[in-house]
GROMACS .gro file of C-alpha atoms in nm:
model
   86
    1MET     CA    1   5.331  -0.977   0.941
    2THR     CA    2   5.341  -0.853   1.298
    3GLU     CA    3   5.364  -0.490   1.391
    4THR     CA    4   5.687  -0.369   1.548
    5PRO     CA    5   5.662  -0.180   1.879
    6GLU     CA    6   5.805   0.131   1.712
    7TYR     CA    7   5.546   0.122   1.435
    8ARG     CA    8   5.265   0.067   1.686
    9ILE     CA    9   5.374   0.372   1.887
   10LYS     CA   10   5.391   0.580   1.570
   11ARG     CA   11   5.045   0.461   1.462
   12LEU     CA   12   4.890   0.536   1.802
   13LYS     CA   13   5.046   0.883   1.808
   14MET     CA   14   4.899   0.954   1.464
   15ARG     CA   15   4.557   0.832   1.579
   16SER     CA   16   4.586   1.052   1.888
   17TRP     CA   17   4.652   1.367   1.682
   18ARG     CA   18   4.404   1.299   1.402
   19ARG     CA   19   4.085   1.223   1.590
   20GLY     CA   20   3.813   1.415   1.413
   21THR     CA   21   3.752   1.685   1.671
   22LYS     CA   22   4.007   1.949   1.761
   23GLU     CA   23   3.929   1.913   2.132
   24MET     CA   24   4.032   1.548   2.136
   25ASP     CA   25   4.336   1.621   1.918
   26MET     CA   26   4.450   1.872   2.182
   27ILE     CA   27   4.387   1.630   2.469
   28LEU     CA   28   4.523   1.305   2.326
   29GLY     CA   29   4.796   1.443   2.098
   30PRO     CA   30   5.018   1.603   2.364
   31TYR     CA   31   4.956   1.311   2.598
   32SER     CA   32   5.070   1.062   2.337
   33ASP     CA   33   5.374   1.270   2.239
   34THR     CA   34   5.514   1.274   2.591
   35GLU     CA   35   5.372   0.969   2.768
   36ILE     CA   36   5.298   0.686   2.526
   37THR     CA   37   5.651   0.546   2.513
   38ALA     CA   38   5.650   0.509   2.893
   39LEU     CA   39   5.327   0.307   2.904
   40SER     CA   40   5.343  -0.055   3.008
   41SER     CA   41   5.222  -0.314   2.763
   42ALA     CA   42   4.893  -0.343   2.954
   43SER     CA   43   4.842   0.035   2.962
   44LEU     CA   44   4.920   0.056   2.592
   45GLU     CA   45   4.642  -0.198   2.530
   46LEU     CA   46   4.403   0.017   2.736
   47TYR     CA   47   4.505   0.329   2.544
   48GLU     CA   48   4.456   0.162   2.208
   49ALA     CA   49   4.111   0.041   2.314
   50LEU     CA   50   4.026   0.397   2.423
   51LEU     CA   51   4.122   0.529   2.080
   52ASN     CA   52   3.853   0.306   1.929
   53GLU     CA   53   3.582   0.510   2.102
   54ASN     CA   54   3.417   0.807   1.934
   55ASP     CA   55   3.529   1.158   2.020
   56GLN     CA   56   3.197   1.274   2.161
   57ASP     CA   57   3.207   1.000   2.423
   58LEU     CA   58   3.577   1.051   2.497
   59TYR     CA   59   3.531   1.421   2.556
   60VAL     CA   60   3.250   1.385   2.811
   61TRP     CA   61   3.438   1.108   2.992
   62ILE     CA   62   3.769   1.294   3.009
   63SER     CA   63   3.602   1.624   3.104
   64ARG     CA   64   3.411   1.440   3.380
   65GLN     CA   65   3.070   1.525   3.241
   66MET     CA   66   2.983   1.153   3.238
   67THR     CA   67   3.125   0.845   3.404
   68PRO     CA   68   3.331   0.637   3.161
   69PRO     CA   69   3.279   0.263   3.118
   70ALA     CA   70   3.477   0.056   3.367
   71GLU     CA   71   3.724  -0.067   3.104
   72HIS     CA   72   3.837   0.291   3.034
   73VAL     CA   73   3.848   0.437   3.386
   74GLU     CA   74   4.215   0.359   3.451
   75ILE     CA   75   4.359   0.511   3.132
   76ILE     CA   76   4.122   0.810   3.145
   77GLU     CA   77   4.240   0.888   3.498
   78VAL     CA   78   4.601   0.880   3.372
   79ILE     CA   79   4.514   1.124   3.091
   80GLN     CA   80   4.322   1.350   3.332
   81HIS     CA   81   4.619   1.355   3.568
   82PHE     CA   82   4.850   1.442   3.277
   83HIS     CA   83   4.631   1.741   3.188
   84LYS     CA   84   4.555   1.821   3.555
   85ILE     CA   85   4.181   1.792   3.493
   86ALA     CA   86   4.029   1.805   3.840
   0.00000   0.00000   0.00000
């Protein structure tokens, strides 16, 4: 059975809010609540791949403490812009 677009969005929002660390919940949760439905299919794929990473890595990439892998740069920049992380 294939996943409907509505169910996929709901699943990704849940994964964004229930990460494992409160810091990532507070970064990804609000982003997903307001922006995820506007993502293109390609960007949604990038976001889902990002959610497969562990929170410790995500936090240092999004907070610019470390350079993210090339495959995550685009979506991380979108999230940073959303949160106005300079």
